[in-house]
Coordinates of C-alpha atoms in Angstrom, one line a residue:
Chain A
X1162 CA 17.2 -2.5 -22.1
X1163 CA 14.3 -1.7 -24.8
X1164 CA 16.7 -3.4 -27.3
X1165 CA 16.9 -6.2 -25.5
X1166 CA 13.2 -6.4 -25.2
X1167 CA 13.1 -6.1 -29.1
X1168 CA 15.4 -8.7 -29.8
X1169 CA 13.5 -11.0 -26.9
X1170 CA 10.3 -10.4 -28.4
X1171 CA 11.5 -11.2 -31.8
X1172 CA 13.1 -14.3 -31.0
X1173 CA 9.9 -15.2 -29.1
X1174 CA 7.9 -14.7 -32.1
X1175 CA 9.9 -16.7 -34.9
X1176 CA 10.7 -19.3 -31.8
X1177 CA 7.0 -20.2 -31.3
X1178 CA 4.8 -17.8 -33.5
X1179 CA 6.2 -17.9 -36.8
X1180 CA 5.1 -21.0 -39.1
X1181 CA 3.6 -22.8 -36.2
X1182 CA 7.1 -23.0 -34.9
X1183 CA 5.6 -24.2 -31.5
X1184 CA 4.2 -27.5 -32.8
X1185 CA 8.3 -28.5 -33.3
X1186 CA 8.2 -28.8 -29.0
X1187 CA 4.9 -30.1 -28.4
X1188 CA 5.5 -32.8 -31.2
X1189 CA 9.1 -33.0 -29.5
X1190 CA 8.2 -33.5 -26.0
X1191 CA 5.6 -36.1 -27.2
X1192 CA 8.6 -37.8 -29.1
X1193 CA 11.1 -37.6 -25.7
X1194 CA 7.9 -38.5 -23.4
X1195 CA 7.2 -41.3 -25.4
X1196 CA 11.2 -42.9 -26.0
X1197 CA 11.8 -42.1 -22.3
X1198 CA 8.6 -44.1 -20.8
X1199 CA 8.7 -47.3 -23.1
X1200 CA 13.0 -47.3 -22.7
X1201 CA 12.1 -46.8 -18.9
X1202 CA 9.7 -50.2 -18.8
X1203 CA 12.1 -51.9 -20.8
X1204 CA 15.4 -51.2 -19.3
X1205 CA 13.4 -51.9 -15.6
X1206 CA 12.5 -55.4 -16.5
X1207 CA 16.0 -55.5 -18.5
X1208 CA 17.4 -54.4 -15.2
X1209 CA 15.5 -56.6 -12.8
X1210 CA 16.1 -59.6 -14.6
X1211 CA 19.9 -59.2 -14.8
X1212 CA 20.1 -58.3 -11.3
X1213 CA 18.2 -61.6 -10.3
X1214 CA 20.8 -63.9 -12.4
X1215 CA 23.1 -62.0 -10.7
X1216 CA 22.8 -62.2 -7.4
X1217 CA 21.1 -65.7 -7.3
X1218 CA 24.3 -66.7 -9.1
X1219 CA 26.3 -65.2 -6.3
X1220 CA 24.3 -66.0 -3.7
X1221 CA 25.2 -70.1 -5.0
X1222 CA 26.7 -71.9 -2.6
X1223 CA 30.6 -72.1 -3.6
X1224 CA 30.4 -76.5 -3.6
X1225 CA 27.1 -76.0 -5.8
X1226 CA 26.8 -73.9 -8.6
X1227 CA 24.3 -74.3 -11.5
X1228 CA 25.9 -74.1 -14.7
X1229 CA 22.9 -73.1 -16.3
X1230 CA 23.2 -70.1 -14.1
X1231 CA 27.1 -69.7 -14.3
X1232 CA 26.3 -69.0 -18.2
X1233 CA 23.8 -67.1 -17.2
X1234 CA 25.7 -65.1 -15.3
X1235 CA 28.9 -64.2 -17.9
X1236 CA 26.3 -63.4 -20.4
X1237 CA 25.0 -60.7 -18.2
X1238 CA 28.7 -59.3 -16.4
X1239 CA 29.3 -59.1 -20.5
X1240 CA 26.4 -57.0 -21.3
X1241 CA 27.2 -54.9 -18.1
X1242 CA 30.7 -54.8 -19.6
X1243 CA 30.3 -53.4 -22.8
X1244 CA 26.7 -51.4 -21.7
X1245 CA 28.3 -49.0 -19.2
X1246 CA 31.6 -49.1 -20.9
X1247 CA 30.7 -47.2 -24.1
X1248 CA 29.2 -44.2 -25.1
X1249 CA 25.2 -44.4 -25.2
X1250 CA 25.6 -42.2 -28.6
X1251 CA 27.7 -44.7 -30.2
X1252 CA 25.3 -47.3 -29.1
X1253 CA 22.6 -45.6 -30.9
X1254 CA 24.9 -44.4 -33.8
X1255 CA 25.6 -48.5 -34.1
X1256 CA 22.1 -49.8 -33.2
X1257 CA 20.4 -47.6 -36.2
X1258 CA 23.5 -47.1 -38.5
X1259 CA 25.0 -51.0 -38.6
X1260 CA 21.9 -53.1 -37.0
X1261 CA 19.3 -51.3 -38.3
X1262 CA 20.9 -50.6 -41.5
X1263 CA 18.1 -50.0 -44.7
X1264 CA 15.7 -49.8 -42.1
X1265 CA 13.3 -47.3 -43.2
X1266 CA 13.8 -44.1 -41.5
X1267 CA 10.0 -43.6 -40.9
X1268 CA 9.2 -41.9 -37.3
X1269 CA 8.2 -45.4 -35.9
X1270 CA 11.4 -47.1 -36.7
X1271 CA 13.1 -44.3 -35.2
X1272 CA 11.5 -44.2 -31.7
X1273 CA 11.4 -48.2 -32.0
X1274 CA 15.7 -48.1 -32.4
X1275 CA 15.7 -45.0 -30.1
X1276 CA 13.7 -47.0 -27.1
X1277 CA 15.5 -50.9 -27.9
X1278 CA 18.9 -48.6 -27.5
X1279 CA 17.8 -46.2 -24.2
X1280 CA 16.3 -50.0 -22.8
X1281 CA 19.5 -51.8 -23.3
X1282 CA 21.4 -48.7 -22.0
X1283 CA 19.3 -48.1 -19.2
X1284 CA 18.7 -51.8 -18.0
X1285 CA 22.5 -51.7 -17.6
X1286 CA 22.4 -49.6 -15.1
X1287 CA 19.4 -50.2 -13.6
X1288 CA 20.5 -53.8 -13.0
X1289 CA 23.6 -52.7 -10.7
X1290 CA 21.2 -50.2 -8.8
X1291 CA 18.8 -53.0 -8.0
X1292 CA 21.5 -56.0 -7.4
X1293 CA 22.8 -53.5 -4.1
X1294 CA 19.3 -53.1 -3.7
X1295 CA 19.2 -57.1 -3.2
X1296 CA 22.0 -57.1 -1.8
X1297 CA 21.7 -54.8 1.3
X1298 CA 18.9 -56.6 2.1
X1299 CA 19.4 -58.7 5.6
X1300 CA 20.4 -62.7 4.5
X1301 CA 17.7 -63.3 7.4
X1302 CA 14.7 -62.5 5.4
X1303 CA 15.6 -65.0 2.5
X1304 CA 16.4 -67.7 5.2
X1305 CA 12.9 -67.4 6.9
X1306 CA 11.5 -66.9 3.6
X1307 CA 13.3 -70.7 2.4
X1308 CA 12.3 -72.1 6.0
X1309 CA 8.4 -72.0 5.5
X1310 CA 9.0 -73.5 2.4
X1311 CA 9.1 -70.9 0.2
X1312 CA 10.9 -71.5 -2.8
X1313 CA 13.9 -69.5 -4.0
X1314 CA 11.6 -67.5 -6.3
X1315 CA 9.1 -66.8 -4.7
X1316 CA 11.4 -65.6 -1.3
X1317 CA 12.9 -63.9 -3.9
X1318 CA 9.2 -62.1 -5.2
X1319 CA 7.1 -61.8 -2.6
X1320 CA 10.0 -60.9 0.2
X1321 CA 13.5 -59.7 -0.9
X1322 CA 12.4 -58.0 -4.0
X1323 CA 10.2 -55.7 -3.1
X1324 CA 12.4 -54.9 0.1
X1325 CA 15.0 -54.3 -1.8
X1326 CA 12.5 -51.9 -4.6
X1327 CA 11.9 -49.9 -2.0
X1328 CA 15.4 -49.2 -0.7
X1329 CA 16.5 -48.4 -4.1
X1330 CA 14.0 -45.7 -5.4
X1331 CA 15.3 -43.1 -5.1
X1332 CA 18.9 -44.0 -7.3
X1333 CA 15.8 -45.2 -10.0
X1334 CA 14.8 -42.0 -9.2
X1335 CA 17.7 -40.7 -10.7
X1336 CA 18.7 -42.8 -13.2
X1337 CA 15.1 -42.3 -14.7
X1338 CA 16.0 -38.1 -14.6
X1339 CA 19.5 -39.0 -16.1
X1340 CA 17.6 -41.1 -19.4
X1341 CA 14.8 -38.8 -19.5
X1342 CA 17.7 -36.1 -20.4
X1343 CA 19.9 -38.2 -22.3
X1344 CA 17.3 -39.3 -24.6
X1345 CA 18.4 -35.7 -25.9
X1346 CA 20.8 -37.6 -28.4
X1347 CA 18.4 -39.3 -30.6
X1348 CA 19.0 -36.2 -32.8
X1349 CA 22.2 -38.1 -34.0
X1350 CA 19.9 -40.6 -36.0
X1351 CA 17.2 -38.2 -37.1
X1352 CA 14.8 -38.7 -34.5
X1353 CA 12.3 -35.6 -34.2
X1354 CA 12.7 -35.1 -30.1
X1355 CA 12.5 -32.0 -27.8
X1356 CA 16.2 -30.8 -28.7
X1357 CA 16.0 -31.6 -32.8
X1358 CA 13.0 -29.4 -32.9
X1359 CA 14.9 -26.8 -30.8
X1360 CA 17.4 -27.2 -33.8
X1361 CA 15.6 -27.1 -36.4
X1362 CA 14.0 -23.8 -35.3
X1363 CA 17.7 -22.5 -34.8
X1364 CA 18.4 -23.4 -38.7
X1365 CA 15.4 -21.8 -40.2
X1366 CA 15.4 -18.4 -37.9
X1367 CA 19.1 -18.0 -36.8
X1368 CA 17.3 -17.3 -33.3
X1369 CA 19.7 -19.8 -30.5
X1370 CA 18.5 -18.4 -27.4
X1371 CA 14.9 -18.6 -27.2
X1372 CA 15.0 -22.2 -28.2
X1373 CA 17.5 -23.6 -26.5
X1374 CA 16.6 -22.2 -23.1
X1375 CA 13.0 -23.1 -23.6
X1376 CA 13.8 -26.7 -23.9
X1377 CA 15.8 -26.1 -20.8
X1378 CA 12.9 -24.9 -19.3
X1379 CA 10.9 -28.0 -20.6
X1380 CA 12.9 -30.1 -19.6
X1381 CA 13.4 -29.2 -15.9
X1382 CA 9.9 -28.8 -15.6
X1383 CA 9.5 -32.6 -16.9
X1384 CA 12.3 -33.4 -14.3
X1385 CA 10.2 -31.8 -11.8
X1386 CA 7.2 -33.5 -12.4
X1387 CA 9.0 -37.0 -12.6
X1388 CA 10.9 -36.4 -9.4
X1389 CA 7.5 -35.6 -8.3
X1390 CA 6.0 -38.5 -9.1
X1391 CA 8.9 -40.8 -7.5
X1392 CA 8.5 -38.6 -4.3
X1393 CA 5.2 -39.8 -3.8
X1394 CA 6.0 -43.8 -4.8
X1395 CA 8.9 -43.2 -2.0
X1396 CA 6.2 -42.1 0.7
X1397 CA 3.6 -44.7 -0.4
X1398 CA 6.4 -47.6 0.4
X1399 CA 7.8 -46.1 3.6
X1400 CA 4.5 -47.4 5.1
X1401 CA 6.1 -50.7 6.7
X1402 CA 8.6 -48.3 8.1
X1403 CA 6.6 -46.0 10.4
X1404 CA 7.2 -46.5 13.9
Chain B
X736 CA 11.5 -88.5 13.3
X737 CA 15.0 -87.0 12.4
X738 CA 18.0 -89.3 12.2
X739 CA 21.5 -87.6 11.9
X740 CA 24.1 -90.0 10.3
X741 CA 27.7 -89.1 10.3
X742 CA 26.7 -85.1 9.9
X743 CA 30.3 -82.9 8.8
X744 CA 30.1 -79.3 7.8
X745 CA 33.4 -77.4 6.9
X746 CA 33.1 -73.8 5.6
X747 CA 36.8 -74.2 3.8
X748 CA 39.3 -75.1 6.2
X749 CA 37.2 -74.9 9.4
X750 CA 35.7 -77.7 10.4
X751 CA 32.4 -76.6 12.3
X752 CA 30.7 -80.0 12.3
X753 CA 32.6 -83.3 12.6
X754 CA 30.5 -86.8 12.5
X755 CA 27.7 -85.9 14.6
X756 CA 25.2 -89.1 14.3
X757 CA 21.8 -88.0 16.7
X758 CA 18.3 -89.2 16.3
X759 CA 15.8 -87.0 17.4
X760 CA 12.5 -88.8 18.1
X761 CA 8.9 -87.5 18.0
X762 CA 7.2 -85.8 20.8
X763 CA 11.4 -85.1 22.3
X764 CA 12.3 -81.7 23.4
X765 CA 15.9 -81.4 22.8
X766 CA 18.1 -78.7 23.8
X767 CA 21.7 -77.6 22.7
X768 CA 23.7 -75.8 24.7
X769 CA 27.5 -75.0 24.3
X770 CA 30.1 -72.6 24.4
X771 CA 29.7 -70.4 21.3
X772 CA 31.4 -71.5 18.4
X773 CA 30.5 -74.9 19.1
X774 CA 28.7 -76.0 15.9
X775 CA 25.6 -75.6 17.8
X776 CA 23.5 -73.6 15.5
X777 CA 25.6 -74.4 12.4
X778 CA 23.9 -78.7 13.5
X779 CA 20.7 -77.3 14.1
X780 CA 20.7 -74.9 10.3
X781 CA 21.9 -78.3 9.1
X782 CA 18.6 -79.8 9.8
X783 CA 16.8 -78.2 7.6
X784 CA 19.1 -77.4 4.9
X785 CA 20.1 -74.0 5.7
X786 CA 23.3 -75.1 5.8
X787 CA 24.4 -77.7 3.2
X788 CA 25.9 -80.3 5.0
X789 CA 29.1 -81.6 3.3
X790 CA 29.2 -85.2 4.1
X791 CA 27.0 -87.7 6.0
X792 CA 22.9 -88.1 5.8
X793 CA 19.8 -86.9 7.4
X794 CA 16.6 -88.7 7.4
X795 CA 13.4 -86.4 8.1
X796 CA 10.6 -88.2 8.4
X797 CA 11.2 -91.4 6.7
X798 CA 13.1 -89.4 3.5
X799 CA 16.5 -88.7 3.3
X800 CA 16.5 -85.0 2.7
X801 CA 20.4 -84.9 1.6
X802 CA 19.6 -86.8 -1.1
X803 CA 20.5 -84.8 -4.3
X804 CA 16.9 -85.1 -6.1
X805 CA 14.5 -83.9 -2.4
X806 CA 12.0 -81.1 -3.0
X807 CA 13.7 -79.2 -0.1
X808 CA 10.8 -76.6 0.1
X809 CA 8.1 -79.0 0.7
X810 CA 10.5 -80.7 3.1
X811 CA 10.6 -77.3 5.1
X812 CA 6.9 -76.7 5.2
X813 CA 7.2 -79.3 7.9
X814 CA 9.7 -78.1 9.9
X815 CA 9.4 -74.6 11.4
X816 CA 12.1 -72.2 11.9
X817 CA 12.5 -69.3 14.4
X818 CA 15.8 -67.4 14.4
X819 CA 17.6 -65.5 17.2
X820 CA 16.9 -62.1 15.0
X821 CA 13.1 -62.8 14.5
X822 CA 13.5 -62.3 10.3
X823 CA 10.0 -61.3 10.1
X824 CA 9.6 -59.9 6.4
X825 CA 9.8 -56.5 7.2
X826 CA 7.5 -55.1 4.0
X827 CA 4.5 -57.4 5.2
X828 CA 2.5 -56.8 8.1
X829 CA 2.3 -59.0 10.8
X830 CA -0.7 -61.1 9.9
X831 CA 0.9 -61.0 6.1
X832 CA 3.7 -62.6 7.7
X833 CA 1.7 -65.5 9.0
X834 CA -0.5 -66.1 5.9
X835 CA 1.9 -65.5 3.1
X836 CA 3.2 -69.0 2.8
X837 CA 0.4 -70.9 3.6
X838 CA -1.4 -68.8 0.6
X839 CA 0.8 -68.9 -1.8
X840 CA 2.2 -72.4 -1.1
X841 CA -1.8 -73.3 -1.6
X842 CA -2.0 -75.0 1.7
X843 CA -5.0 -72.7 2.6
X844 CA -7.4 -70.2 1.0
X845 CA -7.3 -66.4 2.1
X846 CA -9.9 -66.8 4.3
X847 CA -8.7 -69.8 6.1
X848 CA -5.0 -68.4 6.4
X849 CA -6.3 -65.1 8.0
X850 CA -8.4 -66.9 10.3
X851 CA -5.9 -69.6 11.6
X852 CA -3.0 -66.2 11.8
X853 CA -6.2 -64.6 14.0
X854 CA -6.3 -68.0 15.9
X855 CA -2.7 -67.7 16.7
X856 CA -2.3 -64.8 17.3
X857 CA -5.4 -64.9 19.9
X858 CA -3.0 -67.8 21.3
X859 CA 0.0 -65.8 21.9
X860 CA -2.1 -62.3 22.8
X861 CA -0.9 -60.4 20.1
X862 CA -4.2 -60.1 17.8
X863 CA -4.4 -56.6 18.1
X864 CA -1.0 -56.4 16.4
X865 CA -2.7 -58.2 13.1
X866 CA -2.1 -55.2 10.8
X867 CA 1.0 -53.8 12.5
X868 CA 4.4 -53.7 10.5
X869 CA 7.1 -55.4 12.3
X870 CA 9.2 -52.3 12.7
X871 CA 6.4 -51.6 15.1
X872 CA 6.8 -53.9 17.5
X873 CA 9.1 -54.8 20.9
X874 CA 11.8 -57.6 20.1
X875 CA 9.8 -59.7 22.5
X876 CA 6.2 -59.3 20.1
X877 CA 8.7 -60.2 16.8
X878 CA 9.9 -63.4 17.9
X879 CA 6.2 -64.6 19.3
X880 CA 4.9 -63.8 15.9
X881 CA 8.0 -65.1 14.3
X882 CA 6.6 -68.4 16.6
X883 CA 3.5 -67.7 15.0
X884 CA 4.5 -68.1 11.7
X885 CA 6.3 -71.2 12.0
X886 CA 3.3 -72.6 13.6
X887 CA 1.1 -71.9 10.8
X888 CA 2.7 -74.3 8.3
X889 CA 1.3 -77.1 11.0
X890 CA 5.1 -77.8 11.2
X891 CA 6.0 -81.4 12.9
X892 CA 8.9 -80.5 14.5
X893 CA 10.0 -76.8 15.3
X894 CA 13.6 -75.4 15.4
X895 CA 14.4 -72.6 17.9
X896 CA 18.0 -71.0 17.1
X897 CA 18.8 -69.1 20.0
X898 CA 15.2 -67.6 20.1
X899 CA 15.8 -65.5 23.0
X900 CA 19.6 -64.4 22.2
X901 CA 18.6 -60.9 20.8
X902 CA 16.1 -59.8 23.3
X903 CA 15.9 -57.2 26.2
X904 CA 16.0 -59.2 29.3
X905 CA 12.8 -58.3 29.8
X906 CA 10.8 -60.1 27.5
X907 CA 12.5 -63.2 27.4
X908 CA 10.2 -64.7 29.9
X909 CA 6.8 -63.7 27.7
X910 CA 9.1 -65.6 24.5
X911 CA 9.7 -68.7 26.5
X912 CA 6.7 -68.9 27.9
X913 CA 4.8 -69.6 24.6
X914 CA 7.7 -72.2 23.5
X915 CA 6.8 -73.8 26.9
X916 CA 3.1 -74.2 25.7
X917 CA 4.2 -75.5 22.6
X918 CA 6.0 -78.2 24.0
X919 CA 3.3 -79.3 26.6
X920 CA 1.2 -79.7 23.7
X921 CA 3.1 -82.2 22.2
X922 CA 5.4 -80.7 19.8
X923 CA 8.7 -81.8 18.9
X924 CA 11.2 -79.2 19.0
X925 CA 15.2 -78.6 18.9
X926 CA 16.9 -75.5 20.6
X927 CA 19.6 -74.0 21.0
X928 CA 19.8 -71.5 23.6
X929 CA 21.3 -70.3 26.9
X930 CA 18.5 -70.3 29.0
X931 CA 19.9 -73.1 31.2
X932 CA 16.2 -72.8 33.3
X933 CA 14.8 -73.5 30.2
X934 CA 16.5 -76.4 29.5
X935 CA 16.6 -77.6 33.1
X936 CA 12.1 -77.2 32.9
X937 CA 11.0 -78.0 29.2
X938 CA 13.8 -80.3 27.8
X939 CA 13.6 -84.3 27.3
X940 CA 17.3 -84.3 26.7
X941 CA 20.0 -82.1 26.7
X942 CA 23.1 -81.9 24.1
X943 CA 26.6 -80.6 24.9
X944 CA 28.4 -79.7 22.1
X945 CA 31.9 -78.4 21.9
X946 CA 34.2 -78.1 18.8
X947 CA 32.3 -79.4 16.2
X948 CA 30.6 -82.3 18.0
X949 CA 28.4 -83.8 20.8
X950 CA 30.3 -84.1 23.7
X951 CA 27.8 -85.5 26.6
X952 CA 24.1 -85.7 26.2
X953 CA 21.5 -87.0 28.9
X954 CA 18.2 -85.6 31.1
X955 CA 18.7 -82.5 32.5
X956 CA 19.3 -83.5 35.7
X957 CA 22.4 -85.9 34.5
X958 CA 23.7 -83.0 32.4
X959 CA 23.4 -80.2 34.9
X960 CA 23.7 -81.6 38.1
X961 CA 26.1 -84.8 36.8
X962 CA 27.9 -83.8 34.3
X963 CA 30.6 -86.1 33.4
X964 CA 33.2 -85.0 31.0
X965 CA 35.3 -82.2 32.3
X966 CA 34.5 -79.6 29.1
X967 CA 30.4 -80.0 30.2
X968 CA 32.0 -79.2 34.0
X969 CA 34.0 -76.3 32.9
X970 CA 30.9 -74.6 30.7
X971 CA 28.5 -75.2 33.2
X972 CA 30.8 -73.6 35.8
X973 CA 30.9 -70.6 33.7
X974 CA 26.7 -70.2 33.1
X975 CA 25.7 -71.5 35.8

């Protein structure tokens, strides 16, 4: 037991003590906060875009379809393809590696790669969670919406959209937790995150445990918080709901 | 006001509407009745373009809103809606409800959309219910509000869609009472229901329809207590 509390306290010290080891997590959690947030706001409007052209495509009637739309609509089934059907570490491993290739490797460019990959990634998804979202929402509220005149759009903004927001939080919810963790792999192009510094510590002290399971702990506790936050979003909406 | 020319509606194979040619004139209350199935709310969707009609015309108003190039929305601002299942936006409150399209259509500031909703609502005895969400309210306060909101566009002709379908028997008669104002005031209205006392007090002209078309039409009294063609006699024996 007393060894273990050696070894512990040892592999506290060269964890966080040792060199200013603990500036490697606070710079890395500033690194994942900061790819996670900006991915987050891009993949949403990413997601809510796609999920418009989607469902305003399919919501067409069959004699009267706008081609515009119809192209529209492959480009975006196609993104959704090839998005969810491949590996978000070979997306980044491509976007930095091929697209960005002789790109200065400066911190900037990596967090802008980093969040341009997470968005794209993320919109993906976040366009099938909010196309059911529009989708389970009644056909009767865009009829009344049309028959005061509304246009298409604005039925769309003002009625069916947020409607469909709310009914849908809490998968964001989750597919916010799922990027905030996944972000994890920007260590793949160099990117100086939460789990590189956790790494780098492990390759100058040989210590594994004290690292990795504080990241763990970081992480969960950033989980936490962000479900949290979403908790309270959640309650804030139900308003129209209370009986 | 609304001329019908040669109206068909298929959804694929099914032919729901076949050549129904009608002209509804200002100040008429007209009311559909029919067996369900009939095309009866499929014509009256038509109207206003919530359902696209596949062949023939219709002439709101001195335009002919099946005309490829018609600005449908502004088209609709004149012609209020109100459906069996009340679709009041369920995120909005009720006095939301009643101002949102007026305000952002520009037709009226905030000030003056609130208080024409408040002016309504006064009307139909609901003001107390201004900042209530709809799932807050009886099926009989929705579609009065749902009224409401039609009526705030200044619509010139309404469309009822079996208005009173959905509701608890009990609160059909507050519902029809404030469509029964709204036609001694003048306004022009088409609806479909199967409140044969309705249509026997309030209606100019009653409409018979039966697989896909208008079978018999007349005054209530030749309708309901004449009825000529043997599918009115059969229906009738069966509601009334």
């Amino acid at each position: 037991m007393e060894k273990l509390i050696e070894v512990l306290k040892l592999g506290i010290y060269q964890t966080f003590i040792l060199k200013d080891n603990y500036q490697y997590f606070v710079r890395g959690v500033g690194i994942t906060l900061q790819v996670t947030l900006f991915s987050l706001i891009f993949g949403l409007i990413l997601g809510v875009l796609v999920a418009i052209i989607r469902s305003a495509h399919d919501q067409q009637p069959e004699n009267r379809r706008n081609p515009v739309l119809g192209f529209f609509n492959v480009l975006a089934k196609i993104y959704l393809t090839v998005i969810r059907g491949t590996p978000t570490m070979v997306q980044l491993l491509i976007m930095w590696f091929v697209i960005w290739a002789g790109t200065r490797s400066s911190e900037a460019n990596l967090i802008r790669c980093a969040v341009l990959t997470f968005g794209i990634n993320s919109g993906a998804y976040v366009a099938e969670i909010v196309r059911s979202g529009i989708m389970s929402i009644d056909k009767g509220q865009m009829e009344a919406g049309r028959s005061v005149g509304l246009s298409y759009a604005q039925a769309m903004r003002f009625v069916v959209i947020p409607q469909a927001f709310k009914n849908v939080l809490p998968a964001l919810g989750n597919e916010m937790i799922t990027l905030l963790k996944e972000t994890s792999i920007v260590t793949v192009i160099g990117l100086k995150d939460l789990t590189k510094g956790a790494m780098i510590i492990q390759g100058n002290t040989y210590q594994a445990l004290v690292p990795f399971f504080a990241i763990a702990i970081i992480y969960l506790v950033m989980v936490l918080l962000l479900t949290w936050v979403m908790g309270k979003v959640e309650r804030r909406l139900r308003e129209s709901d209370l009986r | 006001m609304i001329y019908v020319n040669d109206l068909c509606k298929q959804f694929g194979d099914n032919k729901v509407l076949q050549n129904i040619t009608e002209h509804i004139k200002p100040g008429e209350k007209v009311v559909v009745i029919g067996p369900s199935g009939s095309g009866k709310s499929t014509f009256l969707r038509c109207l206003n373009l919530l359902e696209q009609p596949t062949s023939g015309s219709i002439t709101f108003d001195g335009q002919e809103i099946t005309a490829p190039r018609t600005d449908i929305n502004k088209v609709r601002q004149h012609m209020g809606m109100v459906f069996q299942h009340f679709n009041l936006f369920a995120n909005l409150t009720v006095k939301q409800n009643i101002t949102l399209a007026p305000i952002r259509l520009k037709l009226m500031t905030k000030e003056e959309a609130d208080a024409e909703a408040m002016r309504l609502l006064n009307r139909v005895n609901l003001a107390d219910k201004a900042d209530a969400y709809p799932a807050q309210l009886s099926g009989g306060q929705k579609q009065r509000i749902a009224i409401v909101r039609a009526l705030a566009m200044k619509p010139k002709v309404m469309l009822f869609d079996e208005p009173t379908s959905a509701l608890d028997p009990e609160m059909v008669g507050e519902v029809l009472e404030v469509m029964k104002e709204l036609a001694e005031d003048g306004m022009t209205m088409v609806v479909v229901t199967h409140e044969m006392g309705f249509a026997r007090e309030v209606a100019t002209r009653v409409l018979f329809m039966d697989g896909g078309g208008i079978i018999e039409q007349g005054t209530p009294e030749e309708v309901f207590t004449n009825p000529k063609e043997a599918r009115t006699k059969d229906f009738l024996s069966k509601v009334l």
